mmCIF file of C-alpha atoms in Angstrom:
data_model
loop_
_atom_site.group_PDB
_atom_site.id
_atom_site.type_symbol
_atom_site.label_atom_id
_atom_site.label_comp_id
_atom_site.label_asym_id
_atom_site.label_seq_id
_atom_site.Cartn_x
_atom_site.Cartn_y
_atom_site.Cartn_z
ATOM 1 C CA UNK J 1 0.000 0.000 0.000
ATOM 2 C CA UNK J 2 1.269 3.477 -0.851
ATOM 3 C CA UNK J 3 2.324 5.550 2.134
ATOM 4 C CA UNK J 4 -0.091 8.424 1.461
ATOM 5 C CA UNK J 5 -3.037 6.007 1.265
ATOM 6 C CA UNK J 6 -1.894 4.229 4.419
ATOM 7 C CA UNK J 7 -1.781 7.508 6.366
ATOM 8 C CA UNK J 8 -5.360 8.345 5.383
ATOM 9 C CA UNK J 9 -6.729 4.842 6.010
ATOM 10 C CA UNK J 10 -5.085 4.730 9.430
ATOM 11 C CA UNK J 11 -6.607 8.084 10.356
ATOM 12 C CA UNK J 12 -3.452 10.185 10.504
ATOM 13 C CA UNK J 13 -4.919 12.578 7.909
ATOM 14 C CA UNK J 14 -8.358 13.072 6.390
ATOM 15 C CA UNK J 15 -7.223 13.523 2.774
ATOM 16 C CA UNK J 16 -4.374 12.296 0.592
ATOM 17 C CA UNK J 17 -3.450 15.922 -0.060
ATOM 18 C CA UNK J 18 -2.776 16.425 3.653
ATOM 19 C CA UNK J 19 -0.792 13.191 3.770
ATOM 20 C CA UNK J 20 1.214 14.264 0.718
ATOM 21 C CA UNK J 21 2.098 17.591 2.350
ATOM 22 C CA UNK J 22 3.185 15.889 5.573
ATOM 23 C CA UNK J 23 5.430 13.500 3.655
ATOM 24 C CA UNK J 24 7.006 16.316 1.638
ATOM 25 C CA UNK J 25 7.589 18.247 4.872
ATOM 26 C CA UNK J 26 9.579 15.265 6.219
ATOM 27 C CA UNK J 27 7.141 14.576 9.051
ATOM 28 C CA UNK J 28 6.757 10.861 8.335
ATOM 29 C CA UNK J 29 9.226 8.108 9.155
ATOM 30 C CA UNK J 30 9.143 4.428 8.228
ATOM 31 C CA UNK J 31 11.262 2.208 10.442
ATOM 32 C CA UNK J 32 12.996 5.300 11.854
ATOM 33 C CA UNK J 33 13.915 6.642 8.405
ATOM 34 C CA UNK J 34 12.344 9.783 6.931
ATOM 35 C CA UNK J 35 10.420 9.041 3.739
ATOM 36 C CA UNK J 36 9.699 11.867 1.282
ATOM 37 C CA UNK J 37 7.784 10.004 -1.450
ATOM 38 C CA UNK J 38 4.072 9.415 -0.984
ATOM 39 C CA UNK J 39 4.275 6.456 -3.369
ATOM 40 C CA UNK J 40 6.577 4.596 -0.974
ATOM 41 C CA UNK J 41 5.249 1.050 -0.463
ATOM 42 C CA UNK J 42 4.367 0.230 3.127
ATOM 43 C CA UNK J 43 4.782 -3.415 4.109
ATOM 44 C CA UNK J 44 3.331 -5.434 6.969
ATOM 45 C CA UNK J 45 5.455 -4.925 10.056
ATOM 46 C CA UNK J 46 6.705 -1.468 9.056
ATOM 47 C CA UNK J 47 6.693 1.034 11.920
ATOM 48 C CA UNK J 48 5.158 4.345 10.828
ATOM 49 C CA UNK J 49 5.680 7.478 12.904
ATOM 50 C CA UNK J 50 4.113 10.875 12.204
ATOM 51 C CA UNK J 51 5.348 14.101 13.803
ATOM 52 C CA UNK J 52 2.061 15.880 14.434
ATOM 53 C CA UNK J 53 1.709 19.652 14.798
ATOM 54 C CA UNK J 54 -0.991 21.817 16.275
ATOM 55 C CA UNK J 55 -4.183 20.839 14.447
ATOM 56 C CA UNK J 56 -5.958 24.167 14.816
ATOM 57 C CA UNK J 57 -6.761 24.171 11.085
ATOM 58 C CA UNK J 58 -7.272 21.415 8.533
ATOM 59 C CA UNK J 59 -4.217 22.510 6.536
ATOM 60 C CA UNK J 60 -1.204 24.806 6.589
ATOM 61 C CA UNK J 61 -3.149 27.458 4.711
ATOM 62 C CA UNK J 62 -5.071 28.344 7.848
ATOM 63 C CA UNK J 63 -1.910 29.420 9.629
ATOM 64 C CA UNK J 64 -0.909 31.561 6.663
ATOM 65 C CA UNK J 65 -4.222 33.397 6.524
ATOM 66 C CA UNK J 66 -4.319 33.825 10.288
ATOM 67 C CA UNK J 67 -1.099 35.830 10.010
ATOM 68 C CA UNK J 68 -2.836 38.405 7.795
ATOM 69 C CA UNK J 69 -6.037 38.524 9.843
ATOM 70 C CA UNK J 70 -3.972 39.222 12.942
ATOM 71 C CA UNK J 71 -1.507 41.648 11.355
ATOM 72 C CA UNK J 72 -4.214 43.786 9.749
ATOM 73 C CA UNK J 73 -6.798 43.368 12.535
ATOM 74 C CA UNK J 74 -9.444 42.125 10.105
ATOM 75 C CA UNK J 75 -12.828 41.517 11.731
ATOM 76 C CA UNK J 76 -14.768 38.757 9.961
ATOM 77 C CA UNK J 77 -17.678 38.556 12.396
ATOM 78 C CA UNK J 78 -20.802 37.406 10.495
ATOM 79 C CA UNK J 79 -19.267 38.292 7.110
ATOM 80 C CA UNK J 80 -19.966 36.392 3.892
ATOM 81 C CA UNK J 81 -16.683 35.054 2.524
ATOM 82 C CA UNK J 82 -15.554 33.662 -0.828
ATOM 83 C CA UNK J 83 -12.578 31.301 -0.673
ATOM 84 C CA UNK J 84 -11.026 30.943 -4.141
ATOM 85 C CA UNK J 85 -8.805 27.879 -4.357
ATOM 86 C CA UNK J 86 -10.264 26.316 -1.223
ATOM 87 C CA UNK J 87 -8.519 22.940 -1.678
ATOM 88 C CA UNK J 88 -8.627 21.069 1.664
ATOM 89 C CA UNK J 89 -10.127 24.130 3.332
ATOM 90 C CA UNK J 90 -7.363 25.744 5.377
ATOM 91 C CA UNK J 91 -8.518 29.281 4.575
ATOM 92 C CA UNK J 92 -12.179 28.311 4.979
ATOM 93 C CA UNK J 93 -11.507 26.737 8.370
ATOM 94 C CA UNK J 94 -9.573 29.825 9.447
ATOM 95 C CA UNK J 95 -12.238 32.387 8.501
ATOM 96 C CA UNK J 96 -14.963 30.348 10.202
ATOM 97 C CA UNK J 97 -12.908 30.169 13.379
ATOM 98 C CA UNK J 98 -12.547 33.946 13.142
ATOM 99 C CA UNK J 99 -16.297 34.473 13.075
ATOM 100 C CA UNK J 100 -17.323 34.392 9.409
ATOM 101 C CA UNK J 101 -21.024 33.694 9.011
ATOM 102 C CA UNK J 102 -20.899 31.915 5.654
ATOM 103 C CA UNK J 103 -18.222 30.732 3.234
ATOM 104 C CA UNK J 104 -18.423 29.947 -0.459
ATOM 105 C CA UNK J 105 -15.536 27.468 -0.808
ATOM 106 C CA UNK J 106 -14.713 27.073 -4.500
ATOM 107 C CA UNK J 107 -11.925 25.098 -6.138
ATOM 108 C CA UNK J 108 -11.047 23.886 -9.620
ATOM 109 C CA UNK J 109 -10.231 20.439 -8.196
ATOM 110 C CA UNK J 110 -12.432 17.701 -6.808
ATOM 111 C CA UNK J 111 -12.775 15.753 -3.548
ATOM 112 C CA UNK J 112 -10.258 17.837 -1.620
ATOM 113 C CA UNK J 113 -12.280 19.543 1.123
ATOM 114 C CA UNK J 114 -11.480 18.075 4.546
ATOM 115 C CA UNK J 115 -14.086 15.777 6.041
ATOM 116 C CA UNK J 116 -14.715 18.019 9.040
ATOM 117 C CA UNK J 117 -15.830 20.836 6.715
ATOM 118 C CA UNK J 118 -17.962 18.913 4.220
ATOM 119 C CA UNK J 119 -21.127 18.895 6.290
ATOM 120 C CA UNK J 120 -20.746 22.314 7.892
ATOM 121 C CA UNK J 121 -23.980 24.208 7.109
ATOM 122 C CA UNK J 122 -22.059 27.482 6.939
ATOM 123 C CA UNK J 123 -20.118 26.294 3.893
ATOM 124 C CA UNK J 124 -21.279 26.268 0.270
ATOM 125 C CA UNK J 125 -18.742 24.093 -1.536
ATOM 126 C CA UNK J 126 -18.426 23.967 -5.310
ATOM 127 C CA UNK J 127 -15.854 21.895 -7.188
ATOM 128 C CA UNK J 128 -14.570 22.187 -10.726
ATOM 129 C CA UNK J 129 -14.890 25.970 -10.594
ATOM 130 C CA UNK J 130 -12.203 28.146 -12.176
ATOM 131 C CA UNK J 131 -11.839 31.437 -10.330
ATOM 132 C CA UNK J 132 -11.431 33.253 -13.643
ATOM 133 C CA UNK J 133 -15.049 32.381 -14.456
ATOM 134 C CA UNK J 134 -16.503 33.937 -11.296
ATOM 135 C CA UNK J 135 -18.453 37.204 -11.310
ATOM 136 C CA UNK J 136 -20.636 39.197 -8.932
ATOM 137 C CA UNK J 137 -23.863 37.836 -10.426
ATOM 138 C CA UNK J 138 -22.853 34.276 -9.519
ATOM 139 C CA UNK J 139 -23.702 34.946 -5.878
ATOM 140 C CA UNK J 140 -27.164 35.548 -4.400
ATOM 141 C CA UNK J 141 -25.787 37.875 -1.746
ATOM 142 C CA UNK J 142 -23.038 40.425 -1.249
ATOM 143 C CA UNK J 143 -19.552 39.004 -0.740
ATOM 144 C CA UNK J 144 -17.838 40.897 2.079
ATOM 145 C CA UNK J 145 -14.421 39.240 2.049
ATOM 146 C CA UNK J 146 -12.414 37.192 -0.429
ATOM 147 C CA UNK J 147 -9.429 35.021 0.406
ATOM 148 C CA UNK J 148 -7.447 33.368 -2.358
ATOM 149 C CA UNK J 149 -4.734 30.739 -2.575
ATOM 150 C CA UNK J 150 -4.188 29.466 -6.117
ATOM 151 C CA UNK J 151 -1.337 27.541 -7.731
ATOM 152 C CA UNK J 152 0.098 27.198 -11.248
ATOM 153 C CA UNK J 153 -1.400 30.549 -12.233
ATOM 154 C CA UNK J 154 -0.495 34.164 -11.531
ATOM 155 C CA UNK J 155 -2.794 35.688 -8.937
ATOM 156 C CA UNK J 156 -2.942 38.807 -11.120
ATOM 157 C CA UNK J 157 -5.089 36.880 -13.608
ATOM 158 C CA UNK J 158 -7.903 36.786 -11.053
ATOM 159 C CA UNK J 159 -7.727 40.374 -9.810
ATOM 160 C CA UNK J 160 -10.397 41.561 -12.245
ATOM 161 C CA UNK J 161 -12.753 38.870 -10.954
ATOM 162 C CA UNK J 162 -12.092 39.854 -7.354
ATOM 163 C CA UNK J 163 -12.675 43.525 -8.163
ATOM 164 C CA UNK J 164 -15.929 42.663 -9.933
ATOM 165 C CA UNK J 165 -17.271 40.505 -7.088
ATOM 166 C CA UNK J 166 -16.465 42.898 -4.248
ATOM 167 C CA UNK J 167 -18.617 45.921 -3.499
ATOM 168 C CA UNK J 168 -17.198 49.189 -2.157
ATOM 169 C CA UNK J 169 -15.497 48.519 1.173
ATOM 170 C CA UNK J 170 -15.166 44.793 0.494
ATOM 171 C CA UNK J 171 -11.897 43.209 1.572
ATOM 172 C CA UNK J 172 -9.545 40.609 0.126
ATOM 173 C CA UNK J 173 -6.440 38.759 1.246
ATOM 174 C CA UNK J 174 -4.437 37.144 -1.532
ATOM 175 C CA UNK J 175 -1.580 34.706 -1.059
ATOM 176 C CA UNK J 176 1.181 35.888 -3.401
ATOM 177 C CA UNK J 177 3.318 32.930 -4.492
ATOM 178 C CA UNK J 178 6.454 34.104 -6.332
ATOM 179 C CA UNK J 179 7.077 30.627 -7.754
ATOM 180 C CA UNK J 180 3.917 30.952 -9.860
ATOM 181 C CA UNK J 181 4.559 34.569 -10.825
ATOM 182 C CA UNK J 182 8.082 34.576 -12.274
ATOM 183 C CA UNK J 183 7.694 31.690 -14.739
ATOM 184 C CA UNK J 184 9.354 28.242 -14.694
ATOM 185 C CA UNK J 185 12.529 29.487 -16.379
ATOM 186 C CA UNK J 186 13.279 31.594 -13.302
ATOM 187 C CA UNK J 187 13.177 28.697 -10.833
ATOM 188 C CA UNK J 188 16.122 26.541 -9.857
ATOM 189 C CA UNK J 189 16.012 22.749 -10.091
ATOM 190 C CA UNK J 190 14.311 22.614 -6.692
ATOM 191 C CA UNK J 191 11.514 24.940 -7.756
ATOM 192 C CA UNK J 192 12.810 27.938 -5.807
ATOM 193 C CA UNK J 193 12.823 31.455 -7.280
ATOM 194 C CA UNK J 194 16.361 32.321 -8.374
ATOM 195 C CA UNK J 195 15.979 36.090 -8.559
ATOM 196 C CA UNK J 196 14.330 37.816 -5.602
ATOM 197 C CA UNK J 197 14.419 41.139 -7.445
ATOM 198 C CA UNK J 198 12.245 39.632 -10.168
ATOM 199 C CA UNK J 199 9.794 38.356 -7.552
ATOM 200 C CA UNK J 200 9.626 41.847 -6.051
ATOM 201 C CA UNK J 201 8.986 43.323 -9.495
ATOM 202 C CA UNK J 202 6.126 40.877 -10.046
ATOM 203 C CA UNK J 203 4.596 41.879 -6.729
ATOM 204 C CA UNK J 204 4.831 45.521 -7.764
ATOM 205 C CA UNK J 205 3.046 44.666 -11.027
ATOM 206 C CA UNK J 206 0.309 42.936 -9.059
ATOM 207 C CA UNK J 207 -0.073 45.957 -6.808
ATOM 208 C CA UNK J 208 -0.303 48.317 -9.788
ATOM 209 C CA UNK J 209 -2.855 46.157 -11.581
ATOM 210 C CA UNK J 210 -4.934 46.032 -8.405
ATOM 211 C CA UNK J 211 -4.779 49.826 -8.102
ATOM 212 C CA UNK J 212 -6.156 50.228 -11.618
ATOM 213 C CA UNK J 213 -9.020 47.912 -10.641
ATOM 214 C CA UNK J 214 -9.684 50.050 -7.533
ATOM 215 C CA UNK J 215 -8.331 47.466 -5.138
ATOM 216 C CA UNK J 216 -6.306 49.518 -2.672
ATOM 217 C CA UNK J 217 -3.384 47.698 -1.065
ATOM 218 C CA UNK J 218 -3.541 48.195 2.692
ATOM 219 C CA UNK J 219 -0.527 46.105 3.560
ATOM 220 C CA UNK J 220 1.648 43.077 2.891
ATOM 221 C CA UNK J 221 2.923 40.528 5.378
ATOM 222 C CA UNK J 222 5.287 37.589 5.014
ATOM 223 C CA UNK J 223 3.711 34.177 5.321
ATOM 224 C CA UNK J 224 4.886 32.444 8.520
ATOM 225 C CA UNK J 225 5.133 29.208 6.525
ATOM 226 C CA UNK J 226 7.093 28.910 3.293
ATOM 227 C CA UNK J 227 5.775 27.258 0.156
ATOM 228 C CA UNK J 228 6.359 23.553 -0.338
ATOM 229 C CA UNK J 229 9.715 24.086 -2.023
ATOM 230 C CA UNK J 230 10.870 26.727 0.429
ATOM 231 C CA UNK J 231 9.733 29.846 -1.427
ATOM 232 C CA UNK J 232 8.864 32.835 0.742
ATOM 233 C CA UNK J 233 5.225 33.727 0.142
ATOM 234 C CA UNK J 234 3.325 36.891 1.067
ATOM 235 C CA UNK J 235 -0.209 37.852 2.009
ATOM 236 C CA UNK J 236 -1.528 41.015 0.362
ATOM 237 C CA UNK J 237 -4.486 42.830 1.942
ATOM 238 C CA UNK J 238 -6.772 44.885 -0.313
ATOM 239 C CA UNK J 239 -9.914 46.980 0.176
ATOM 240 C CA UNK J 240 -12.255 47.782 -2.729
ATOM 241 C CA UNK J 241 -12.611 51.501 -3.348
ATOM 242 C CA UNK J 242 -15.673 53.294 -4.736
ATOM 243 C CA UNK J 243 -16.750 52.626 -8.296
#
């Protein structure tokens, strides 16, 4: 049996995505040796050990978003939230624990949302949804806050959608991932951005594009957790200005 499947079936994690992340983060040992491939075959008699961390949120994303909510003193009490790129639900879990009243958790993938969130009546989950196809009219009520964590696409490609969905005074926190902004030719063989100046320039471009769309940048904070390959990520906080 593959290690990632074993970890889910034995109850260490609720999804294979969570198990995959734990393995890549070197938290899993087999017979006292760290294993970093989720396809590793587990045999009868193998001793599996998992270094568990605080399980406040269903995934690492929750800790990232919490950093921005705390740094910028964002009050989510009873707000309606859209989570673009919900995946296992780290951001969704975080905003609910910070008082959000309802969350639209949308992702282009399927079967990723953590079990503990699937039956939460405060969550409207939709799968197979590309954030670039979302518009204000897709929602029956006003969206107060948007959080976004997307991969393999520049976050700037969704800024127009965010600006369209939010009303004046609406807020957004976007996870800026340099590794998906600079292009594959600017990553080393480990997937890490080679040129920090280029990453900074891409962030500036994102900020300028947002300004044109009347998304005012209120602040940027470093993510307390790096990306899977060690890239430093950032959380950008925007407020929608008047039309």
